[in-house]
PDB file of C-alpha atoms and ligand atoms in Angstrom:
ATOM      1  CA  UNK A   9      13.473  64.845 -31.683  1.00 84.00           C
ATOM      2  CA  UNK A  10      11.710  62.910 -34.560  1.00 93.00           C
ATOM      3  CA  UNK A  11       8.194  61.632 -33.463  1.00 96.00           C
ATOM      4  CA  UNK A  12       7.024  58.079 -34.673  1.00 97.00           C
ATOM      5  CA  UNK A  13       3.310  57.485 -34.791  1.00 97.00           C
ATOM      6  CA  UNK A  14       1.980  54.200 -36.079  1.00 98.00           C
ATOM      7  CA  UNK A  15      -1.599  53.507 -36.638  1.00 98.00           C
ATOM      8  CA  UNK A  16      -3.040  49.995 -36.395  1.00 98.00           C
ATOM      9  CA  UNK A  17      -6.050  49.833 -38.108  1.00 98.00           C
ATOM     10  CA  UNK A  18      -8.681  47.700 -40.761  1.00 98.00           C
ATOM     11  CA  UNK A  19      -9.135  50.639 -43.282  1.00 98.00           C
ATOM     12  CA  UNK A  20      -4.913  51.929 -43.024  1.00 98.00           C
ATOM     13  CA  UNK A  21      -5.663  54.141 -45.944  1.00 97.00           C
ATOM     14  CA  UNK A  22      -7.187  56.808 -43.802  1.00 97.00           C
ATOM     15  CA  UNK A  23      -3.612  57.640 -42.727  1.00 96.00           C
ATOM     16  CA  UNK A  24      -2.287  58.967 -46.786  1.00 95.00           C
ATOM     17  CA  UNK A  25      -3.619  61.954 -46.053  1.00 93.00           C
ATOM     18  CA  UNK A  26      -0.964  62.330 -43.631  1.00 93.00           C
ATOM     19  CA  UNK A  27       1.223  63.081 -46.759  1.00 84.00           C
ATOM     20  CA  UNK A  28      -0.544  66.511 -47.521  1.00 85.00           C
ATOM     21  CA  UNK A  29      -0.698  69.870 -46.000  1.00 76.00           C
ATOM     22  CA  UNK A  30       1.221  70.713 -43.134  1.00 68.00           C
ATOM     23  CA  UNK A  31       1.416  67.512 -41.304  1.00 79.00           C
ATOM     24  CA  UNK A  32       3.147  66.246 -45.173  1.00 82.00           C
ATOM     25  CA  UNK A  33       5.382  69.022 -44.320  1.00 85.00           C
ATOM     26  CA  UNK A  34       6.429  67.813 -40.789  1.00 86.00           C
ATOM     27  CA  UNK A  35       7.231  64.489 -42.408  1.00 83.00           C
ATOM     28  CA  UNK A  36       9.326  66.029 -45.054  1.00 86.00           C
ATOM     29  CA  UNK A  37      11.413  67.803 -42.744  1.00 88.00           C
ATOM     30  CA  UNK A  38      11.951  65.237 -40.292  1.00 89.00           C
ATOM     31  CA  UNK A  39       9.496  66.129 -37.053  1.00 93.00           C
ATOM     32  CA  UNK A  40       7.141  62.822 -37.598  1.00 94.00           C
ATOM     33  CA  UNK A  41       7.506  59.702 -39.260  1.00 95.00           C
ATOM     34  CA  UNK A  42       4.449  57.846 -39.995  1.00 95.00           C
ATOM     35  CA  UNK A  43       4.022  53.994 -40.376  1.00 96.00           C
ATOM     36  CA  UNK A  44      -0.050  52.908 -40.999  1.00 97.00           C
ATOM     37  CA  UNK A  45      -0.304  49.326 -40.516  1.00 98.00           C
ATOM     38  CA  UNK A  46      -3.413  47.201 -41.703  1.00 98.00           C
ATOM     39  CA  UNK A  47      -4.452  44.855 -38.609  1.00 98.00           C
ATOM     40  CA  UNK A  48      -5.751  41.938 -40.679  1.00 98.00           C
ATOM     41  CA  UNK A  49      -1.600  41.576 -41.908  1.00 98.00           C
ATOM     42  CA  UNK A  50      -1.684  39.936 -38.305  1.00 98.00           C
ATOM     43  CA  UNK A  51      -4.454  37.014 -39.074  1.00 98.00           C
ATOM     44  CA  UNK A  52      -3.905  33.719 -39.998  1.00 98.00           C
ATOM     45  CA  UNK A  53      -7.696  32.724 -41.562  1.00 98.00           C
ATOM     46  CA  UNK A  54      -8.371  32.669 -45.286  1.00 98.00           C
ATOM     47  CA  UNK A  55     -10.996  35.296 -44.540  1.00 98.00           C
ATOM     48  CA  UNK A  56      -8.657  37.639 -42.500  1.00 98.00           C
ATOM     49  CA  UNK A  57     -11.231  37.585 -40.121  1.00 98.00           C
ATOM     50  CA  UNK A  58     -10.643  40.219 -36.912  1.00 98.00           C
ATOM     51  CA  UNK A  59     -14.638  39.972 -34.926  1.00 98.00           C
ATOM     52  CA  UNK A  60     -16.128  37.570 -33.891  1.00 98.00           C
ATOM     53  CA  UNK A  61     -19.797  38.052 -31.869  1.00 98.00           C
ATOM     54  CA  UNK A  62     -19.748  39.407 -28.073  1.00 98.00           C
ATOM     55  CA  UNK A  63     -19.438  36.943 -24.860  1.00 98.00           C
ATOM     56  CA  UNK A  64     -22.619  37.483 -23.132  1.00 98.00           C
ATOM     57  CA  UNK A  65     -25.192  38.239 -26.141  1.00 98.00           C
ATOM     58  CA  UNK A  66     -25.695  41.827 -27.697  1.00 98.00           C
ATOM     59  CA  UNK A  67     -25.749  43.510 -30.962  1.00 97.00           C
ATOM     60  CA  UNK A  68     -22.951  43.891 -33.495  1.00 97.00           C
ATOM     61  CA  UNK A  69     -18.968  42.503 -33.645  1.00 98.00           C
ATOM     62  CA  UNK A  70     -16.065  42.687 -30.996  1.00 98.00           C
ATOM     63  CA  UNK A  71     -12.483  43.146 -32.379  1.00 98.00           C
ATOM     64  CA  UNK A  72     -10.883  39.810 -31.249  1.00 98.00           C
ATOM     65  CA  UNK A  73      -7.568  40.151 -29.006  1.00 98.00           C
ATOM     66  CA  UNK A  74      -5.150  37.991 -31.097  1.00 98.00           C
ATOM     67  CA  UNK A  75      -4.649  40.386 -34.296  1.00 98.00           C
ATOM     68  CA  UNK A  76      -3.792  42.728 -31.908  1.00 98.00           C
ATOM     69  CA  UNK A  77      -1.543  41.260 -29.727  1.00 98.00           C
ATOM     70  CA  UNK A  78       0.338  39.934 -32.433  1.00 98.00           C
ATOM     71  CA  UNK A  79       0.067  43.536 -34.516  1.00 98.00           C
ATOM     72  CA  UNK A  80       1.396  44.627 -30.813  1.00 99.00           C
ATOM     73  CA  UNK A  81       4.556  42.266 -31.088  1.00 98.00           C
ATOM     74  CA  UNK A  82       5.466  42.917 -34.376  1.00 98.00           C
ATOM     75  CA  UNK A  83       5.034  46.643 -34.353  1.00 98.00           C
ATOM     76  CA  UNK A  84       6.126  47.617 -30.596  1.00 98.00           C
ATOM     77  CA  UNK A  85       8.012  44.724 -28.884  1.00 98.00           C
ATOM     78  CA  UNK A  86       7.552  42.479 -26.168  1.00 98.00           C
ATOM     79  CA  UNK A  87       9.128  44.067 -23.696  1.00 98.00           C
ATOM     80  CA  UNK A  88       7.714  46.599 -21.819  1.00 98.00           C
ATOM     81  CA  UNK A  89       8.342  50.740 -22.433  1.00 98.00           C
ATOM     82  CA  UNK A  90       6.672  53.179 -20.516  1.00 98.00           C
ATOM     83  CA  UNK A  91       8.004  55.892 -22.786  1.00 98.00           C
ATOM     84  CA  UNK A  92       5.947  54.239 -25.906  1.00 98.00           C
ATOM     85  CA  UNK A  93       2.335  56.085 -25.871  1.00 98.00           C
ATOM     86  CA  UNK A  94      -0.400  53.351 -27.452  1.00 99.00           C
ATOM     87  CA  UNK A  95      -3.861  55.785 -27.774  1.00 99.00           C
ATOM     88  CA  UNK A  96      -7.056  54.140 -28.129  1.00 98.00           C
ATOM     89  CA  UNK A  97      -9.838  56.669 -29.247  1.00 98.00           C
ATOM     90  CA  UNK A  98     -13.094  55.485 -27.707  1.00 98.00           C
ATOM     91  CA  UNK A  99     -16.495  57.321 -27.067  1.00 97.00           C
ATOM     92  CA  UNK A 100     -16.186  56.380 -23.401  1.00 97.00           C
ATOM     93  CA  UNK A 101     -12.631  57.651 -22.773  1.00 97.00           C
ATOM     94  CA  UNK A 102     -11.340  60.685 -21.101  1.00 98.00           C
ATOM     95  CA  UNK A 103     -12.105  64.117 -22.982  1.00 98.00           C
ATOM     96  CA  UNK A 104      -9.405  65.005 -25.308  1.00 98.00           C
ATOM     97  CA  UNK A 105      -7.843  68.403 -24.599  1.00 96.00           C
ATOM     98  CA  UNK A 106      -5.504  71.173 -25.502  1.00 95.00           C
ATOM     99  CA  UNK A 107      -3.228  70.366 -22.292  1.00 95.00           C
ATOM    100  CA  UNK A 108      -3.812  66.488 -23.053  1.00 98.00           C
ATOM    101  CA  UNK A 109      -2.317  67.500 -27.148  1.00 98.00           C
ATOM    102  CA  UNK A 110       0.366  69.713 -24.964  1.00 97.00           C
ATOM    103  CA  UNK A 111       1.715  66.935 -23.588  1.00 98.00           C
ATOM    104  CA  UNK A 112       1.716  64.118 -26.029  1.00 98.00           C
ATOM    105  CA  UNK A 113       3.774  66.639 -28.248  1.00 97.00           C
ATOM    106  CA  UNK A 114       6.349  66.188 -26.147  1.00 97.00           C
ATOM    107  CA  UNK A 115       6.494  62.270 -26.832  1.00 98.00           C
ATOM    108  CA  UNK A 116       8.441  60.129 -28.908  1.00 97.00           C
ATOM    109  CA  UNK A 117       6.341  57.554 -29.810  1.00 98.00           C
ATOM    110  CA  UNK A 118       2.710  57.218 -29.796  1.00 98.00           C
ATOM    111  CA  UNK A 119       0.680  54.412 -31.765  1.00 98.00           C
ATOM    112  CA  UNK A 120      -2.997  54.403 -32.451  1.00 98.00           C
ATOM    113  CA  UNK A 121      -5.484  52.064 -31.772  1.00 98.00           C
ATOM    114  CA  UNK A 122      -7.886  52.206 -34.500  1.00 98.00           C
ATOM    115  CA  UNK A 123     -11.236  50.150 -33.117  1.00 98.00           C
ATOM    116  CA  UNK A 124     -14.227  49.223 -35.596  1.00 95.00           C
ATOM    117  CA  UNK A 125     -17.784  47.610 -34.862  1.00 90.00           C
ATOM    118  CA  UNK A 126     -18.718  47.670 -31.174  1.00 95.00           C
ATOM    119  CA  UNK A 127     -14.799  47.990 -30.169  1.00 97.00           C
ATOM    120  CA  UNK A 128     -11.919  46.047 -29.155  1.00 98.00           C
ATOM    121  CA  UNK A 129     -12.169  42.531 -27.024  1.00 98.00           C
ATOM    122  CA  UNK A 130     -10.896  44.350 -22.988  1.00 98.00           C
ATOM    123  CA  UNK A 131      -8.398  42.424 -22.367  1.00 98.00           C
ATOM    124  CA  UNK A 132      -6.420  44.213 -25.793  1.00 98.00           C
ATOM    125  CA  UNK A 133      -6.332  47.379 -23.530  1.00 98.00           C
ATOM    126  CA  UNK A 134      -5.733  45.638 -20.120  1.00 98.00           C
ATOM    127  CA  UNK A 135      -2.918  44.022 -22.054  1.00 98.00           C
ATOM    128  CA  UNK A 136      -1.435  47.663 -23.337  1.00 98.00           C
ATOM    129  CA  UNK A 137      -1.800  48.749 -19.876  1.00 98.00           C
ATOM    130  CA  UNK A 138       1.190  46.395 -18.756  1.00 98.00           C
ATOM    131  CA  UNK A 139       3.138  47.424 -21.198  1.00 98.00           C
ATOM    132  CA  UNK A 140       2.824  51.132 -22.084  1.00 98.00           C
ATOM    133  CA  UNK A 141       1.305  54.129 -21.131  1.00 98.00           C
ATOM    134  CA  UNK A 142      -2.176  53.791 -22.463  1.00 98.00           C
ATOM    135  CA  UNK A 143      -4.466  56.812 -22.779  1.00 98.00           C
ATOM    136  CA  UNK A 144      -8.066  56.223 -23.863  1.00 98.00           C
ATOM    137  CA  UNK A 145      -9.726  59.723 -25.726  1.00 98.00           C
ATOM    138  CA  UNK A 146     -12.734  60.518 -26.487  1.00 98.00           C
ATOM    139  CA  UNK A 147     -12.874  63.353 -28.851  1.00 98.00           C
ATOM    140  CA  UNK A 148     -16.727  64.453 -27.701  1.00 97.00           C
ATOM    141  CA  UNK A 149     -20.204  63.188 -26.906  1.00 97.00           C
ATOM    142  CA  UNK A 150     -20.956  61.503 -30.835  1.00 97.00           C
ATOM    143  CA  UNK A 151     -20.347  58.621 -32.462  1.00 96.00           C
ATOM    144  CA  UNK A 152     -18.321  57.751 -34.929  1.00 97.00           C
ATOM    145  CA  UNK A 153     -18.117  54.469 -36.730  1.00 97.00           C
ATOM    146  CA  UNK A 154     -14.242  53.849 -36.243  1.00 98.00           C
ATOM    147  CA  UNK A 155     -11.056  55.557 -34.409  1.00 98.00           C
ATOM    148  CA  UNK A 156      -9.550  56.175 -37.736  1.00 98.00           C
ATOM    149  CA  UNK A 157     -11.107  59.717 -37.704  1.00 98.00           C
ATOM    150  CA  UNK A 158     -10.305  60.768 -34.239  1.00 98.00           C
ATOM    151  CA  UNK A 159      -7.081  59.412 -34.202  1.00 98.00           C
ATOM    152  CA  UNK A 160      -6.407  61.757 -37.191  1.00 97.00           C
ATOM    153  CA  UNK A 161      -8.227  64.184 -35.557  1.00 97.00           C
ATOM    154  CA  UNK A 162      -5.879  63.802 -32.538  1.00 98.00           C
ATOM    155  CA  UNK A 163      -2.645  63.753 -34.392  1.00 96.00           C
ATOM    156  CA  UNK A 164      -3.242  67.594 -36.149  1.00 95.00           C
ATOM    157  CA  UNK A 165      -3.627  68.564 -32.603  1.00 96.00           C
ATOM    158  CA  UNK A 166      -0.229  67.679 -31.347  1.00 96.00           C
ATOM    159  CA  UNK A 167       1.525  67.642 -34.263  1.00 94.00           C
ATOM    160  CA  UNK A 168       1.348  71.206 -34.619  1.00 94.00           C
ATOM    161  CA  UNK A 169       2.323  71.689 -30.973  1.00 95.00           C
ATOM    162  CA  UNK A 170       5.508  70.170 -32.108  1.00 94.00           C
ATOM    163  CA  UNK A 171       8.764  72.778 -31.396  1.00 89.00           C
ATOM    164  CA  UNK A 172       9.141  73.944 -35.291  1.00 86.00           C
ATOM    165  CA  UNK A 173       6.338  72.499 -37.057  1.00 85.00           C
ATOM    166  CA  UNK A 174       5.128  75.961 -36.942  1.00 76.00           C
ATOM    167  CA  UNK A 175       6.376  78.972 -38.718  1.00 68.00           C
ATOM    168  CA  UNK A 176       5.567  81.107 -36.330  1.00 62.00           C
ATOM    169  CA  UNK A 177       5.077  79.373 -32.685  1.00 63.00           C
ATOM    170  CA  UNK A 178       3.755  82.957 -31.506  1.00 64.00           C
ATOM    171  CA  UNK A 179       0.456  81.711 -33.601  1.00 65.00           C
ATOM    172  CA  UNK A 180      -0.255  79.165 -31.220  1.00 69.00           C
ATOM    173  CA  UNK A 181      -0.186  81.261 -27.962  1.00 66.00           C
ATOM    174  CA  UNK A 182      -3.309  83.170 -28.860  1.00 60.00           C
ATOM    175  CA  UNK A 183      -5.442  80.584 -29.873  1.00 67.00           C
ATOM    176  CA  UNK A 184      -8.805  79.145 -27.831  1.00 69.00           C
ATOM    177  CA  UNK A 185      -7.367  76.571 -25.197  1.00 74.00           C
ATOM    178  CA  UNK A 186      -3.590  77.793 -25.454  1.00 68.00           C
ATOM    179  CA  UNK A 187      -1.505  77.947 -22.157  1.00 69.00           C
ATOM    180  CA  UNK A 188      -3.252  80.642 -20.851  1.00 63.00           C
ATOM    181  CA  UNK A 189      -5.809  81.140 -22.855  1.00 62.00           C
ATOM    182  CA  UNK A 190      -7.461  77.942 -22.287  1.00 61.00           C
ATOM    183  CA  UNK A 191     -10.461  79.121 -20.285  1.00 87.00           C
ATOM    184  CA  UNK A 192     -11.105  81.470 -22.826  1.00 93.00           C
ATOM    185  CA  UNK A 193     -12.680  80.891 -26.390  1.00 96.00           C
ATOM    186  CA  UNK A 194     -10.657  83.113 -29.046  1.00 96.00           C
ATOM    187  CA  UNK A 195     -11.680  86.588 -30.575  1.00 97.00           C
ATOM    188  CA  UNK A 196     -13.090  86.741 -33.634  1.00 98.00           C
ATOM    189  CA  UNK A 197     -11.014  87.546 -36.393  1.00 98.00           C
ATOM    190  CA  UNK A 198     -10.885  90.409 -39.682  1.00 98.00           C
ATOM    191  CA  UNK A 199      -8.562  90.794 -42.445  1.00 98.00           C
ATOM    192  CA  UNK A 200      -9.097  93.199 -45.434  1.00 98.00           C
ATOM    193  CA  UNK A 201     -11.147  94.438 -47.193  1.00 98.00           C
ATOM    194  CA  UNK A 202     -12.181  96.963 -44.151  1.00 98.00           C
ATOM    195  CA  UNK A 203     -15.472  96.881 -46.096  1.00 98.00           C
ATOM    196  CA  UNK A 204     -16.843  94.113 -47.155  1.00 98.00           C
ATOM    197  CA  UNK A 205     -20.598  93.459 -48.347  1.00 98.00           C
ATOM    198  CA  UNK A 206     -22.016  96.313 -45.892  1.00 98.00           C
ATOM    199  CA  UNK A 207     -20.398  94.909 -42.759  1.00 98.00           C
ATOM    200  CA  UNK A 208     -17.377  97.138 -41.979  1.00 98.00           C
ATOM    201  CA  UNK A 209     -14.117  95.858 -39.742  1.00 98.00           C
ATOM    202  CA  UNK A 210     -14.832  96.777 -36.255  1.00 98.00           C
ATOM    203  CA  UNK A 211     -13.189 100.845 -35.651  1.00 98.00           C
ATOM    204  CA  UNK A 212     -11.007  99.439 -32.951  1.00 98.00           C
ATOM    205  CA  UNK A 213      -9.193  97.258 -34.680  1.00 98.00           C
ATOM    206  CA  UNK A 214      -8.418  99.973 -37.252  1.00 98.00           C
ATOM    207  CA  UNK A 215      -7.318 102.338 -34.360  1.00 98.00           C
ATOM    208  CA  UNK A 216      -3.726 101.321 -33.894  1.00 98.00           C
ATOM    209  CA  UNK A 217      -4.262 101.311 -30.770  1.00 98.00           C
ATOM    210  CA  UNK A 218      -3.001  98.212 -28.955  1.00 98.00           C
ATOM    211  CA  UNK A 219      -4.051  98.552 -25.636  1.00 98.00           C
ATOM    212  CA  UNK A 220      -7.637  99.354 -26.883  1.00 98.00           C
ATOM    213  CA  UNK A 221      -7.772  96.721 -29.170  1.00 98.00           C
ATOM    214  CA  UNK A 222      -5.843  94.117 -26.686  1.00 98.00           C
ATOM    215  CA  UNK A 223      -9.023  95.450 -24.345  1.00 98.00           C
ATOM    216  CA  UNK A 224     -11.439  95.058 -26.920  1.00 98.00           C
ATOM    217  CA  UNK A 225     -10.286  91.154 -27.610  1.00 98.00           C
ATOM    218  CA  UNK A 226     -10.666  89.962 -24.169  1.00 97.00           C
ATOM    219  CA  UNK A 227     -14.167  91.167 -24.047  1.00 97.00           C
ATOM    220  CA  UNK A 228     -14.876  89.777 -27.003  1.00 98.00           C
ATOM    221  CA  UNK A 229     -13.526  86.408 -25.464  1.00 97.00           C
ATOM    222  CA  UNK A 230     -15.425  86.854 -22.156  1.00 97.00           C
ATOM    223  CA  UNK A 231     -19.021  87.083 -24.291  1.00 97.00           C
ATOM    224  CA  UNK A 232     -18.110  84.437 -26.454  1.00 98.00           C
ATOM    225  CA  UNK A 233     -16.843  81.848 -23.565  1.00 97.00           C
ATOM    226  CA  UNK A 234     -20.086  83.083 -21.197  1.00 97.00           C
ATOM    227  CA  UNK A 235     -22.296  82.821 -23.991  1.00 97.00           C
ATOM    228  CA  UNK A 236     -21.136  79.498 -25.853  1.00 97.00           C
ATOM    229  CA  UNK A 237     -19.142  77.633 -23.124  1.00 96.00           C
ATOM    230  CA  UNK A 238     -20.131  78.654 -19.742  1.00 95.00           C
ATOM    231  CA  UNK A 239     -19.154  75.221 -18.639  1.00 93.00           C
ATOM    232  CA  UNK A 240     -15.565  77.375 -19.045  1.00 92.00           C
ATOM    233  CA  UNK A 241     -15.563  79.790 -16.596  1.00 84.00           C
ATOM    234  CA  UNK A 242     -16.586  78.503 -13.762  1.00 78.00           C
TER     235      UNK A 242
HETATM  236  O1  97T B   6     -17.237  57.013 -31.849  1.00 95.63           O
HETATM  237  C1  97T B   6     -16.126  56.129 -31.465  1.00 95.63           C
HETATM  238  C2  97T B   6     -15.864  55.156 -32.500  1.00 95.63           C
HETATM  239  C3  97T B   6     -14.666  54.281 -32.231  1.00 95.63           C
HETATM  240  C4  97T B   6     -13.531  55.247 -31.993  1.00 95.63           C
HETATM  241  C5  97T B   6     -13.540  56.723 -31.198  1.00 95.63           C
HETATM  242  C6  97T B   6     -15.088  56.932 -31.496  1.00 95.63           C
HETATM  243  C7  97T B   6     -15.390  58.645 -30.559  1.00 95.63           C
HETATM  244  C8  97T B   6     -16.318  59.377 -30.697  1.00 95.63           C
HETATM  245  C9  97T B   6     -15.978  60.350 -29.593  1.00 95.63           C
HETATM  246  N1  97T B   6     -14.918  60.455 -29.994  1.00 95.63           N
HETATM  247  O2  97T B   6     -14.149  58.871 -30.303  1.00 95.63           O
END
């Protein structure tokens, strides 16, 4: 299966980065195909206007619905298709989680709508919900200038889970938040040299005793999770 990824943004250059590293390899291997689009290509005025003042007053500008609607028509089509997943990164979205990444890694088409300014006219999201499967997703409780960086983060979290993407799929099994680990943070990792600047790798990890190593790692994960993410231990 090839996953098609579309990105709608007034800064499509953000997505040039998807040509490099592992994601670039996924494109070369035909696992994903990436299409970045400039929202301004669906404007018709000399200034290629995509924003206007908010109805009801307030600071900042809101993204006009017209360019989004025409871009949807051109990029996705005018017929409803729930198999298309449309993602609006937004600070008011539901928290993006590893399980959401896992679910999205099985779909064939994802369209990212990257808002700027104060946000997108809400009718755009309402319209999209009548046509496709919509996800309004937040990366966390902080504010970005736009959805592009969030779209890149979501992309990486999703694409790395596509079967065939990771050379060694076993490495996915023990990560923080991976299925079966989702309530524990990953234990501390070490590699050679065994001694470095007066600090040694924990002896148990050099013992070759797999049972003790597994026990040490679980205990470390529990301690770390209790300390940093007590919310996960509820
Ligand atoms: O702060 C944002 C602005 C635009 C689009 C997304 C975000 C955001 C912040 C946290 N997660 O998403």
